[in-house]
Tab-separated table of C-alpha atoms and ligand atoms in Angstrom:
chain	number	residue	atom	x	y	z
A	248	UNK	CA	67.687	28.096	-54.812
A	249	UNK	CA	65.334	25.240	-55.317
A	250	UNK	CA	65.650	22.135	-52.774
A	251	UNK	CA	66.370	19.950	-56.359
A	252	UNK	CA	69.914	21.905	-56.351
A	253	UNK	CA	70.947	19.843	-53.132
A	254	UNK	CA	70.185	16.717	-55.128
A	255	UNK	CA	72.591	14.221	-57.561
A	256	UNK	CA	73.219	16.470	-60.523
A	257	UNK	CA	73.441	12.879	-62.598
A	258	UNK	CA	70.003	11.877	-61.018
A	259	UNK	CA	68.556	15.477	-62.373
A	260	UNK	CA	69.895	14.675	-65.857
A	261	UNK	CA	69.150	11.039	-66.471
A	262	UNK	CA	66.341	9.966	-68.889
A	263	UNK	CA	64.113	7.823	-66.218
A	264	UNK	CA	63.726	3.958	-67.356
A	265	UNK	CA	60.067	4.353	-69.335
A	266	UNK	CA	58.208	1.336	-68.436
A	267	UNK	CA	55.339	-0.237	-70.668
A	268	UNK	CA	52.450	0.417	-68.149
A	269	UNK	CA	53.590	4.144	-68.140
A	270	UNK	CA	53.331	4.564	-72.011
A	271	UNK	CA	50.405	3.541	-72.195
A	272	UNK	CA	47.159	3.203	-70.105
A	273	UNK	CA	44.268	2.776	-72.565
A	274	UNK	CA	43.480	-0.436	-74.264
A	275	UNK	CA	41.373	-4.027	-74.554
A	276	UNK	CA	43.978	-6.280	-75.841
A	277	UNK	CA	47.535	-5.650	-73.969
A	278	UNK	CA	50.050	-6.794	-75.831
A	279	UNK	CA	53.098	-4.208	-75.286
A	280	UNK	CA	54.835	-5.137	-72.029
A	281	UNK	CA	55.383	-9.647	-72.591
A	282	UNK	CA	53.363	-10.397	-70.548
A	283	UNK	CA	51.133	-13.648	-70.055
A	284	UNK	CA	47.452	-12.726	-71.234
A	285	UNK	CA	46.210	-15.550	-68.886
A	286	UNK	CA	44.957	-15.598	-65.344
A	287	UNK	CA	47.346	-17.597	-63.449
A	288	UNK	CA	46.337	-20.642	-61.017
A	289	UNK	CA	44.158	-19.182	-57.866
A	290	UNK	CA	44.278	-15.252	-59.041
A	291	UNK	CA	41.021	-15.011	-57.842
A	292	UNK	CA	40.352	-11.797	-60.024
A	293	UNK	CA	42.983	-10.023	-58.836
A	294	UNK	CA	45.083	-10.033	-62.094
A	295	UNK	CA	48.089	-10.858	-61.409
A	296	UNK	CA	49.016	-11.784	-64.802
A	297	UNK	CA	49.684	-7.657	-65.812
A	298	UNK	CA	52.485	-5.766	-64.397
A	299	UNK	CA	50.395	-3.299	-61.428
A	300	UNK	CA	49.826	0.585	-62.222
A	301	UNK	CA	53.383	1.839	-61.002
A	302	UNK	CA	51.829	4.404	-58.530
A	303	UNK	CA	48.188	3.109	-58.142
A	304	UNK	CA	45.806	5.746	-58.756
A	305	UNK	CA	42.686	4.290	-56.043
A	306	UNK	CA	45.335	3.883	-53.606
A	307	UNK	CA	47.326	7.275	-54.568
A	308	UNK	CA	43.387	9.201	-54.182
A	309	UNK	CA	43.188	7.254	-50.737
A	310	UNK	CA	46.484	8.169	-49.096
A	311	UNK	CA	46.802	11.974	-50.090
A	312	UNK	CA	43.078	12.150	-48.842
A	313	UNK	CA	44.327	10.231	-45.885
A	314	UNK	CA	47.228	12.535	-45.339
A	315	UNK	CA	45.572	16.169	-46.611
A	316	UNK	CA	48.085	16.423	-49.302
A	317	UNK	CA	47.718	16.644	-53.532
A	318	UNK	CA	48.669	13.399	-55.631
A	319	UNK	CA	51.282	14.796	-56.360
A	320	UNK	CA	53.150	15.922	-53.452
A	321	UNK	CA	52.912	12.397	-52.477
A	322	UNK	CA	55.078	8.890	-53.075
A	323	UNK	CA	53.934	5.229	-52.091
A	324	UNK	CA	56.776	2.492	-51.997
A	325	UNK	CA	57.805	-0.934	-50.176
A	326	UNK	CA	57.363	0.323	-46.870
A	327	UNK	CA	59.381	3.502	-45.679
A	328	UNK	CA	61.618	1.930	-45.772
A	329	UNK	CA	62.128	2.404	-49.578
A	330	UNK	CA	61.221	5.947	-49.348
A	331	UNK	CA	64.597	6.341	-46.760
A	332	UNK	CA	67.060	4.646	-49.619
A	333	UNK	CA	65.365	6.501	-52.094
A	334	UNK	CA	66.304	9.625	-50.283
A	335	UNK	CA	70.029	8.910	-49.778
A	336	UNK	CA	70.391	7.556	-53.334
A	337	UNK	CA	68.625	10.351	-54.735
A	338	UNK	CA	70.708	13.473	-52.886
A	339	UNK	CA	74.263	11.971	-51.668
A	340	UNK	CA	77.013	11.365	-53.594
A	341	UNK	CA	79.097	8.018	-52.693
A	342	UNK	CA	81.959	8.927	-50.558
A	343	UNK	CA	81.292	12.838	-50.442
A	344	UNK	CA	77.885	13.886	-48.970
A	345	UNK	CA	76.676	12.656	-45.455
A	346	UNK	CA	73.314	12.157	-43.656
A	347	UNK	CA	72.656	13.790	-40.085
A	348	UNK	CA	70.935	11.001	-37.056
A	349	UNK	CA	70.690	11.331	-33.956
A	350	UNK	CA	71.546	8.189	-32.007
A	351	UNK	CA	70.101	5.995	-30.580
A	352	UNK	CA	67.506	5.875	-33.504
A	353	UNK	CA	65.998	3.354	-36.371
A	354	UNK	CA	68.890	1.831	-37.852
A	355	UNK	CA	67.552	2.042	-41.824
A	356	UNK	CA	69.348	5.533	-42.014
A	357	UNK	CA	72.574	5.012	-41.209
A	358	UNK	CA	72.264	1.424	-43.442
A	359	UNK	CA	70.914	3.209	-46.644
A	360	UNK	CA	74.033	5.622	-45.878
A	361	UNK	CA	76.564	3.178	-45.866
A	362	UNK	CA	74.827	1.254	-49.005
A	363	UNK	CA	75.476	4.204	-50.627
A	364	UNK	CA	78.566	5.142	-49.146
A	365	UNK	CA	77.562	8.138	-47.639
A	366	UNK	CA	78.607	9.780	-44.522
A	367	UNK	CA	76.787	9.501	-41.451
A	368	UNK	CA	76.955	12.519	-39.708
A	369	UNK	CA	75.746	12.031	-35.421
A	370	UNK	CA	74.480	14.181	-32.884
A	371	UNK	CA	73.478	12.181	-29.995
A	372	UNK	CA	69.764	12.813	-28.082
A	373	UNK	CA	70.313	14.614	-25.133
A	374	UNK	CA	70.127	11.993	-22.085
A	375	UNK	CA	66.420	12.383	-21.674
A	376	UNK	CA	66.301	11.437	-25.303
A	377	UNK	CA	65.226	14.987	-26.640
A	378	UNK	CA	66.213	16.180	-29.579
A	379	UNK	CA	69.209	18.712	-29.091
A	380	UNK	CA	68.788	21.281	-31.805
A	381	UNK	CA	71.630	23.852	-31.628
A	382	UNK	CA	74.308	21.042	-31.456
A	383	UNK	CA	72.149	19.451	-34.146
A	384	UNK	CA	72.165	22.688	-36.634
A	385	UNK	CA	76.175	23.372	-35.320
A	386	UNK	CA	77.296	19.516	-36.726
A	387	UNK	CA	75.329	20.290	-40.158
A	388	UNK	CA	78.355	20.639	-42.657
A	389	UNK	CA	78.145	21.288	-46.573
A	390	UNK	CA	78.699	17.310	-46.982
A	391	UNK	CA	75.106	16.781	-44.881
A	392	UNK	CA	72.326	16.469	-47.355
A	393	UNK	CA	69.892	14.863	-45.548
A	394	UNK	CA	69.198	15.512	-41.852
A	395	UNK	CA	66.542	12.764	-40.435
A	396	UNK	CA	64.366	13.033	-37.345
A	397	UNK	CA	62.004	10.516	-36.310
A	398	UNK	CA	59.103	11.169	-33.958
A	399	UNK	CA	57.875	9.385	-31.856
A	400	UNK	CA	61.331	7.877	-32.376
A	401	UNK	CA	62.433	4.503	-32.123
A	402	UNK	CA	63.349	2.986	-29.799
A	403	UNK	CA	63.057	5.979	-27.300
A	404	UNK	CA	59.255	6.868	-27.845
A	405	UNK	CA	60.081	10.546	-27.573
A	406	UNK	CA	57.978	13.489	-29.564
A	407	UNK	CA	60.436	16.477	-31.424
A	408	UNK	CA	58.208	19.317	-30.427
A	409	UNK	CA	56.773	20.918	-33.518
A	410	UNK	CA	58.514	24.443	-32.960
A	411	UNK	CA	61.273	22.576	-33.115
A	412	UNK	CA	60.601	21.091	-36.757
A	413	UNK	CA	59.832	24.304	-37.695
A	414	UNK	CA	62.878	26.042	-36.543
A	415	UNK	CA	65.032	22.765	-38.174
A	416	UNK	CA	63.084	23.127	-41.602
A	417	UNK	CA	63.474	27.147	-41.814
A	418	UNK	CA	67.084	27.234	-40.678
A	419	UNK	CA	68.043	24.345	-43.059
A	420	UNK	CA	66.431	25.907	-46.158
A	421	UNK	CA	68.617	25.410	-48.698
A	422	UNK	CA	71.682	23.607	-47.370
A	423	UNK	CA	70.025	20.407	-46.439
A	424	UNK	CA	66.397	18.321	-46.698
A	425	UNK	CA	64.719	17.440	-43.047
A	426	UNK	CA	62.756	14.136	-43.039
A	427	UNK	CA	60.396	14.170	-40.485
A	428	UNK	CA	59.834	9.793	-40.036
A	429	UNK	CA	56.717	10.156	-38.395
A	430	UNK	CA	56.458	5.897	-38.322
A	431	UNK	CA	54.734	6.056	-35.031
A	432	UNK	CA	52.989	9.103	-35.031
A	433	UNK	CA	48.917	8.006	-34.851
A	434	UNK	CA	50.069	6.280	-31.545
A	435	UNK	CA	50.581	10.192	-29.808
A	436	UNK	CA	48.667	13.471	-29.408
A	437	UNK	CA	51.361	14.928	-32.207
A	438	UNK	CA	50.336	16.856	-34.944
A	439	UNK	CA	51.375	15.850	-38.463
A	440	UNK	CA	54.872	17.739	-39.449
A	441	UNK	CA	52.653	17.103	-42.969
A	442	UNK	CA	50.972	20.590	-43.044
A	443	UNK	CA	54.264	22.418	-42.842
A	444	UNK	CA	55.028	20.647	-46.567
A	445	UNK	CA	53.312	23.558	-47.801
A	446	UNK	CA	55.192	26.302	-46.223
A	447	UNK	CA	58.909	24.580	-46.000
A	448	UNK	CA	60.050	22.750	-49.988
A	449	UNK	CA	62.963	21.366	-48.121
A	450	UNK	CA	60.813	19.290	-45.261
A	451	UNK	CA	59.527	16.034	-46.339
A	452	UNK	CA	57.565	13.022	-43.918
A	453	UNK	CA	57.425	9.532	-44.059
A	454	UNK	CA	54.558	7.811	-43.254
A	455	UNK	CA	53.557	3.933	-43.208
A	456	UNK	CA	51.077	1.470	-42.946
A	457	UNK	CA	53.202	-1.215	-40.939
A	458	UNK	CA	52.410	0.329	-37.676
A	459	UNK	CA	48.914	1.941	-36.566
A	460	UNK	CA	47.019	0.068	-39.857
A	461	UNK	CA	48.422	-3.223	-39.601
A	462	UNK	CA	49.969	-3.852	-42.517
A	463	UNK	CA	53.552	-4.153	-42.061
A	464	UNK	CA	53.091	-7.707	-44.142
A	465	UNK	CA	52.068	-5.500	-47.362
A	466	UNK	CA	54.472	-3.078	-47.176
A	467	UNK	CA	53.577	0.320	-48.144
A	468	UNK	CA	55.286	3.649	-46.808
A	469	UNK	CA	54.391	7.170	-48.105
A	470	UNK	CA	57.108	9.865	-48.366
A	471	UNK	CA	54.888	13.284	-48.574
A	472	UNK	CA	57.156	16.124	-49.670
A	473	UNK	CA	57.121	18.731	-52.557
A	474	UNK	CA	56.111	17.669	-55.868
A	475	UNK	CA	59.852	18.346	-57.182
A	476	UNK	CA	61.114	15.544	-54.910
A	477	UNK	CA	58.165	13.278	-55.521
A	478	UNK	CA	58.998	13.516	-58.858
A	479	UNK	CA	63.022	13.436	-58.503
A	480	UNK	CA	62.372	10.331	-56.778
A	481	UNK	CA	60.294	8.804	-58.907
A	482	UNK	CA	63.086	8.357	-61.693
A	483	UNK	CA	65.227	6.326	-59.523
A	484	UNK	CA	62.310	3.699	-57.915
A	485	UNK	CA	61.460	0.448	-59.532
A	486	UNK	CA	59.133	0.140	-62.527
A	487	UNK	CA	56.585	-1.842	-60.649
A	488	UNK	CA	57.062	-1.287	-56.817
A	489	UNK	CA	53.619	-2.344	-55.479
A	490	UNK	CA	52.466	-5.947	-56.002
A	491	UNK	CA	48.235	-5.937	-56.901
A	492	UNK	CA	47.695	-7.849	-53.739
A	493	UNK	CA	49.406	-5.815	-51.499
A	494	UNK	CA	47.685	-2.620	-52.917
A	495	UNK	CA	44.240	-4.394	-52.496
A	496	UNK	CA	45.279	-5.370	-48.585
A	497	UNK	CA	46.046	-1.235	-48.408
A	498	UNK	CA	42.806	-0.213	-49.923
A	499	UNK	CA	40.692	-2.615	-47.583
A	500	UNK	CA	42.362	-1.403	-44.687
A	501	UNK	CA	42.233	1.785	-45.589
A	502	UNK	CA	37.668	1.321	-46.668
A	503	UNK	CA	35.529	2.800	-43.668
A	504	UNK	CA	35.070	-0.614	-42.228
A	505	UNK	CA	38.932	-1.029	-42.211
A	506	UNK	CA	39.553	3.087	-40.649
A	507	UNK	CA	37.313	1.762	-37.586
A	508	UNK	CA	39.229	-1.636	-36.985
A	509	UNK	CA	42.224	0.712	-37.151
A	510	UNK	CA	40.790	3.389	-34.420
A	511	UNK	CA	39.895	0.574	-32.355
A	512	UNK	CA	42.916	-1.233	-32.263
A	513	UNK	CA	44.636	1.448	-31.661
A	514	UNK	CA	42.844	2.718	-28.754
A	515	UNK	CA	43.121	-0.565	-27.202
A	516	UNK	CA	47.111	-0.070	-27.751
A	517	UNK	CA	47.178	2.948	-26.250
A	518	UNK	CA	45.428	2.002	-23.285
A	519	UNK	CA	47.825	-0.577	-22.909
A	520	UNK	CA	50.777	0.892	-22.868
A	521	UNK	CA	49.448	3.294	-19.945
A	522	UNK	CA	49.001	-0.105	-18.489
A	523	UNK	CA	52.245	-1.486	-18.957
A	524	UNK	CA	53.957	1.087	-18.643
A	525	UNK	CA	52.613	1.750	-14.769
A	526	UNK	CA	53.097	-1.970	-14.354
A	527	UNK	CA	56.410	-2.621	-15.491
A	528	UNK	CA	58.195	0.128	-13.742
A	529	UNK	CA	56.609	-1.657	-10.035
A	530	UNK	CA	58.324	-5.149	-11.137
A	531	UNK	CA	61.092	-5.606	-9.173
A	532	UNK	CA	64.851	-5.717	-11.844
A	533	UNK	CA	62.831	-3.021	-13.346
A	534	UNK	CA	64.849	0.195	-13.291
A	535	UNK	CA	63.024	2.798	-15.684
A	536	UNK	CA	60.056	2.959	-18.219
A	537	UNK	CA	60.973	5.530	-20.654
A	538	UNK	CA	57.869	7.632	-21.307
A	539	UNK	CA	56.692	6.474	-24.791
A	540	UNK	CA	54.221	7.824	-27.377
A	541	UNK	CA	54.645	5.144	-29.999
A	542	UNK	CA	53.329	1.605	-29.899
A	543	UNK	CA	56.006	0.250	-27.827
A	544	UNK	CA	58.205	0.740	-24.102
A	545	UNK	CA	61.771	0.858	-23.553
A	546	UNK	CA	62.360	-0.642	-20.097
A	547	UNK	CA	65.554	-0.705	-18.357
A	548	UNK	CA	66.465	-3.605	-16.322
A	549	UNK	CA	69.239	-4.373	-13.437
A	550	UNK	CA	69.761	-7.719	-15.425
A	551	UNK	CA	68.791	-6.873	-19.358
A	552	UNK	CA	70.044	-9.913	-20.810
A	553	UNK	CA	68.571	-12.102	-18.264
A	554	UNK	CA	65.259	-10.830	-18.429
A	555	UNK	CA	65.510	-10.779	-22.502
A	556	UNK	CA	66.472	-14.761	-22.028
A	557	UNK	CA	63.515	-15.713	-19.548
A	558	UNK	CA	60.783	-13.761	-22.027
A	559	UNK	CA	62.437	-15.716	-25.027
A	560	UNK	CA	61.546	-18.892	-22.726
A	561	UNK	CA	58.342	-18.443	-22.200
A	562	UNK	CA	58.110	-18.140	-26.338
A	563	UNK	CA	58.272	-13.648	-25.723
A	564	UNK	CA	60.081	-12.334	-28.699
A	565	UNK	CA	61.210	-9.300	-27.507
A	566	UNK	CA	63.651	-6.277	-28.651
A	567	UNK	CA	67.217	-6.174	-27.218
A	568	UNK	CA	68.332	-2.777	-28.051
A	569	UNK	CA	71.679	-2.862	-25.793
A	570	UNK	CA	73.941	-2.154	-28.505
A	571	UNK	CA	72.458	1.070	-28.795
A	572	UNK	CA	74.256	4.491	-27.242
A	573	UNK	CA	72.579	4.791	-23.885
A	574	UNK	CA	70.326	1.934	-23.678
A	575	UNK	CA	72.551	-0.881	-22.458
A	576	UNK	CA	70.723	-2.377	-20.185
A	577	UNK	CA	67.451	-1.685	-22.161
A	578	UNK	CA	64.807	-3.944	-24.281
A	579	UNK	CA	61.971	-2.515	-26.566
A	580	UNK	CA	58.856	-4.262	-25.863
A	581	UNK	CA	55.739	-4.011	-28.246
A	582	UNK	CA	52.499	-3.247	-26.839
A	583	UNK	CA	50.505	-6.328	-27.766
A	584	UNK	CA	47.122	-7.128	-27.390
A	585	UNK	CA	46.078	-7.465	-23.386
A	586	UNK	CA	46.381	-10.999	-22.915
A	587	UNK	CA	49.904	-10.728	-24.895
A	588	UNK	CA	50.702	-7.979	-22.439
A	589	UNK	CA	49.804	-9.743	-19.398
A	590	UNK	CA	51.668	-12.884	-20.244
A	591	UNK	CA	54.804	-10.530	-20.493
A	592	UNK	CA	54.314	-9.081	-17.167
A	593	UNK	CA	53.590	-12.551	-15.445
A	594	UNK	CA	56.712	-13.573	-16.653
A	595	UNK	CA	58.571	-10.890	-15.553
A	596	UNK	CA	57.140	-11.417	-12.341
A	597	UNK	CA	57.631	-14.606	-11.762
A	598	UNK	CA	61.401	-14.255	-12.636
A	599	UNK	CA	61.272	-11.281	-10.269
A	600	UNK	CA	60.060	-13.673	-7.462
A	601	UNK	CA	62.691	-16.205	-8.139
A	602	UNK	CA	65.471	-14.131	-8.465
A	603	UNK	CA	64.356	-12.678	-4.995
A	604	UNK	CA	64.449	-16.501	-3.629
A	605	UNK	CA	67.645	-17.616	-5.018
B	192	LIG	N1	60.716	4.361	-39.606
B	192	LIG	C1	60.761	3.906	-38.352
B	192	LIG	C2	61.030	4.862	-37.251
B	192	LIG	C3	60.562	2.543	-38.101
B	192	LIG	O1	60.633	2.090	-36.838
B	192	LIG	C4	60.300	1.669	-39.180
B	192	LIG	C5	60.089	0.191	-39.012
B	192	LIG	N2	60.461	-0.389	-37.871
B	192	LIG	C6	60.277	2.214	-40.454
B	192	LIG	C7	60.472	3.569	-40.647
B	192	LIG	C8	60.073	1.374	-41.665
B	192	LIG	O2	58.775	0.968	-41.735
B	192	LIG	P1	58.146	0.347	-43.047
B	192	LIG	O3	59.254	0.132	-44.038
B	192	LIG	O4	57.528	-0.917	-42.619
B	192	LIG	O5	57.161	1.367	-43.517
């Protein structure tokens, strides 16, 4: 069985829309997809006047080098988040098959499921917000196509061990894809679920620029999986995905100069959630820190909604994640830079100290 069987059968059959820029790459004088042959105001050479390369090649070379896979076993889109519709469009049929989450979790899943009309299929964390894998692999039906894990996840900050992965991809061969949404996953000590791609065709990862490389304004997300599925998804994604300018903010970021911005930056985060994380859980109204290995705490408060309105004050846009299972008295706070940080914690402090007056 090939992991395409679990797919749409009518996704597998279509003829793929073929756009101009695909039929043809070769040329001086492009005049076969109506375009404008003129530069338009301020392009600064970018040349924005031609529809962009629909998978850019420089930026394609970049990420599989990037991410130690082949060209081909590798998809850039609008963020992840395009990679995760892409997914449930591509292998669940409206109203029949179902995704598997486990709650609390990033919300796209479950919303690309219910665009589609799919089932969403949950198996709560346990309470320590670790993945529970036999009640995981005993709720996985025929309907559940896609089974998606996210580590560090969000808005817990928890790692899925990687013998875990491994026993989810192996045991799920052939009755369901696992996506492995490693968002968050430069910001731990975690291997890459990437080098497993290899050895497992149903296991694919997303990856993304928005987080560790700054670049959640350009939007680009990587799904790495088998070349079938690269190439299954590929029929259903827009022409053009990838504005020009976007891919050139992606390939400066990604030059040597940009690599060492990233490393530093995210040292400095890292640092500084060790920081707040000792330092919030001493504030008084702060009940726990939960452990995190992504670029962000979950902090749970005696008075959640009070402490959410005096951040949001002060001018702190912060994360109320109540309506989530187990986190109702919770907020997700970003790790900013250090004088972001302290400002956070001052606050905090100071309503601490007030509240202890009144
Ligand atoms: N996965 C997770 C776990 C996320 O938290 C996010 C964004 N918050 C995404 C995917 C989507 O990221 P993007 O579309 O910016 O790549």
């Amino acid at each position: 069985m090939s992991v395409l069987d679990l797919a749409r059968p009518e996704i597998r059959a279509m003829q793929p829309y073929s756009s101009a820029r695909m039929e043809a790459s070769d040329g001086q004088i492009w005049l076969n997809a109506n375009e404008s042959s003129w530069l338009p105001e301020g392009d600064a050479g970018v040349g924005c006047n031609r529809y962009p390369e629909p998978q850019p090649s420089a930026l394609i070379d970049t990420l599989a080098e990037l991410y130690g896979v082949h060209r081909e076993q590798l998809l850039v889109g609008r963020g992840s988040d395009e990679a995760i519709d892409l997914l449930v469009r591509a292998f669940c049929r409206a109203g029949q098959d179902a995704i598997l989450i486990q709650p609390p979790t990033f919300g796209m899943y479950s919303v690309c499921a219910r665009i589609q009309n799919a089932h969403v299929v949950e198996v709560a964390l346990k309470s320590d917000f670790t993945l529970d894998v036999d009640a995981l692999l005993a709720a996985v039906t025929p309907a559940v196509k896609l089974v998606f894990i996210c580590t560090p996840n969000n808005p817990t900050g928890q790692i899925v061990p990687r013998a875990d992965i491994e026993r989810l991809a192996q045991t799920l061969s052939g009755r369901a894809l696992l996506i492995v949404d490693e968002a968050y996953i430069e910001f731990s000590d975690a291997d890459s679920a990437i080098e497993l791609i290899d050895r497992h065709e149903n296991l694919a990862v997303l990856r993304t620029l928005s987080k560790a490389w700054a670049l959640a304004g350009a939007r680009i997300g990587s799904l790495l999986a088998s070349a079938e599925v690269i190439a299954l998804l590929r029929r259903i994604m827009a022409p053009y995905p990838l504005p020009l300018p976007c891919v050139a903010a992606a390939l400066s970021a990604l030059s040597t100069v940009g690599q060492q911005s990233a490393r530093e930056h995210l040292a400095v985060i890292r640092e500084q959630r060790d920081v707040m994380q000792k330092a919030l859980v001493r504030l008084a109204g702060v009940r726990e820190v939960l452990p995190s290995h992504a670029n962000f705490v979950a902090v749970r408060f005696d008075d959640p909604g009070a402490a959410y309105q005096r951040l949001l004050a002060a001018g702190i846009v912060v994360r109320d994640v109540r309506r989530y299972p187990n986190l109702d008295d919770a907020l997700r706070i970003t790790i900013g830079t250090p004088q972001e940080n302290a400002r956070v914690l001052d606050v905090l402090k100071a309503s601490a100290l007030q509240e202890a007056r009144a």
